Amino acid sequence: MVEKAKLVIQSGRLGKLGQIVWRCQRPKIQASWMNAYEHVILEDLTYHHLGVLHYLLGADRFNQVYATSLLPSWSVEQSPSVVSLIAQGQEGLQLNYYATWAAHGGGEVTSWLGEFQIDGSEGTLLLCDGTLRFINREGQEEVLSPCELVDFEFRAGIVKEYVDSFQNGRKFILNIFAFHPVIRMIQAALESVKTGKPVDI
């Protein structure tokens, strides 16, 4: 679905991008490794979501971020497990991001990828309940079929891509240096959490 979303964005069907809303709700879990993080959502799960966002349209489009990170009273972990983040971008682009690893009380749980809505001047791209949809300005909805390309879900996808690139003599497409904008954005978000103020990226 990520590949299909990228193709739609690249096609220009959305027009000028204006807003991205991203939400991920995962239930609380008990895992000792989470306590090694100062802010586990920002330093772990958010990194993956922003990595997908960077792949879709480029995290380097954002130049300011404001973030909060909190530990709810019902969390079984010691590291803050709820994050809210607002990022301002060039040409008015804005990201509203929310993620929790402490969803409870029968609250809705999303996939690990979460759900997103990308609004542009010509339409909306919506991933919800495992279905990717395009909605034009007149409100007409089109269900998009998932693209059957390489799936980068967890470690299996990364290993598959590495083996395939080696067997076919091509360059490995995953490059840590390409993720510098994501790392800078996470660093700015962590600084914002500490200062309580927006931080320029």
mmCIF file of C-alpha atoms in Angstrom, residues 2 6 22 44-59 95 97 113 174 178-179 181-183 185-186:
data_model
loop_
_atom_site.group_PDB
_atom_site.id
_atom_site.type_symbol
_atom_site.label_atom_id
_atom_site.label_comp_id
_atom_site.label_asym_id
_atom_site.label_seq_id
_atom_site.Cartn_x
_atom_site.Cartn_y
_atom_site.Cartn_z
ATOM 1 C CA VAL A 2 2.899 2.342 0.657
ATOM 2 C CA LYS A 6 3.824 6.852 -3.466
ATOM 3 C CA TRP A 22 -1.024 10.324 10.714
ATOM 4 C CA ASP A 44 11.460 3.879 18.027
ATOM 5 C CA LEU A 45 7.976 3.786 16.494
ATOM 6 C CA THR A 46 7.913 7.392 15.266
ATOM 7 C CA TYR A 47 11.232 6.829 13.514
ATOM 8 C CA HIS A 48 9.587 4.120 11.375
ATOM 9 C CA HIS A 49 6.513 6.235 10.600
ATOM 10 C CA LEU A 50 8.591 9.258 9.642
ATOM 11 C CA GLY A 51 10.737 6.924 7.561
ATOM 12 C CA VAL A 52 7.657 5.928 5.553
ATOM 13 C CA LEU A 53 6.603 9.570 5.304
ATOM 14 C CA HIS A 54 10.094 10.448 4.055
ATOM 15 C CA TYR A 55 9.831 7.700 1.437
ATOM 16 C CA LEU A 56 6.434 8.998 0.323
ATOM 17 C CA LEU A 57 7.180 12.707 -0.003
ATOM 18 C CA GLY A 58 10.427 13.667 1.776
ATOM 19 C CA ALA A 59 10.872 14.588 5.442
ATOM 20 C CA LEU A 95 1.964 17.279 9.509
ATOM 21 C CA TYR A 97 1.093 13.093 13.969
ATOM 22 C CA LEU A 113 1.880 1.381 10.038
ATOM 23 C CA LEU A 174 17.929 1.036 1.527
ATOM 24 C CA ALA A 178 19.099 8.888 2.838
ATOM 25 C CA PHE A 179 17.471 8.927 6.297
ATOM 26 C CA PRO A 181 16.210 14.169 7.274
ATOM 27 C CA VAL A 182 14.295 11.688 9.449
ATOM 28 C CA ILE A 183 17.051 11.603 12.076
ATOM 29 C CA MET A 185 13.439 15.580 12.561
ATOM 30 C CA ILE A 186 13.536 13.130 15.488
#
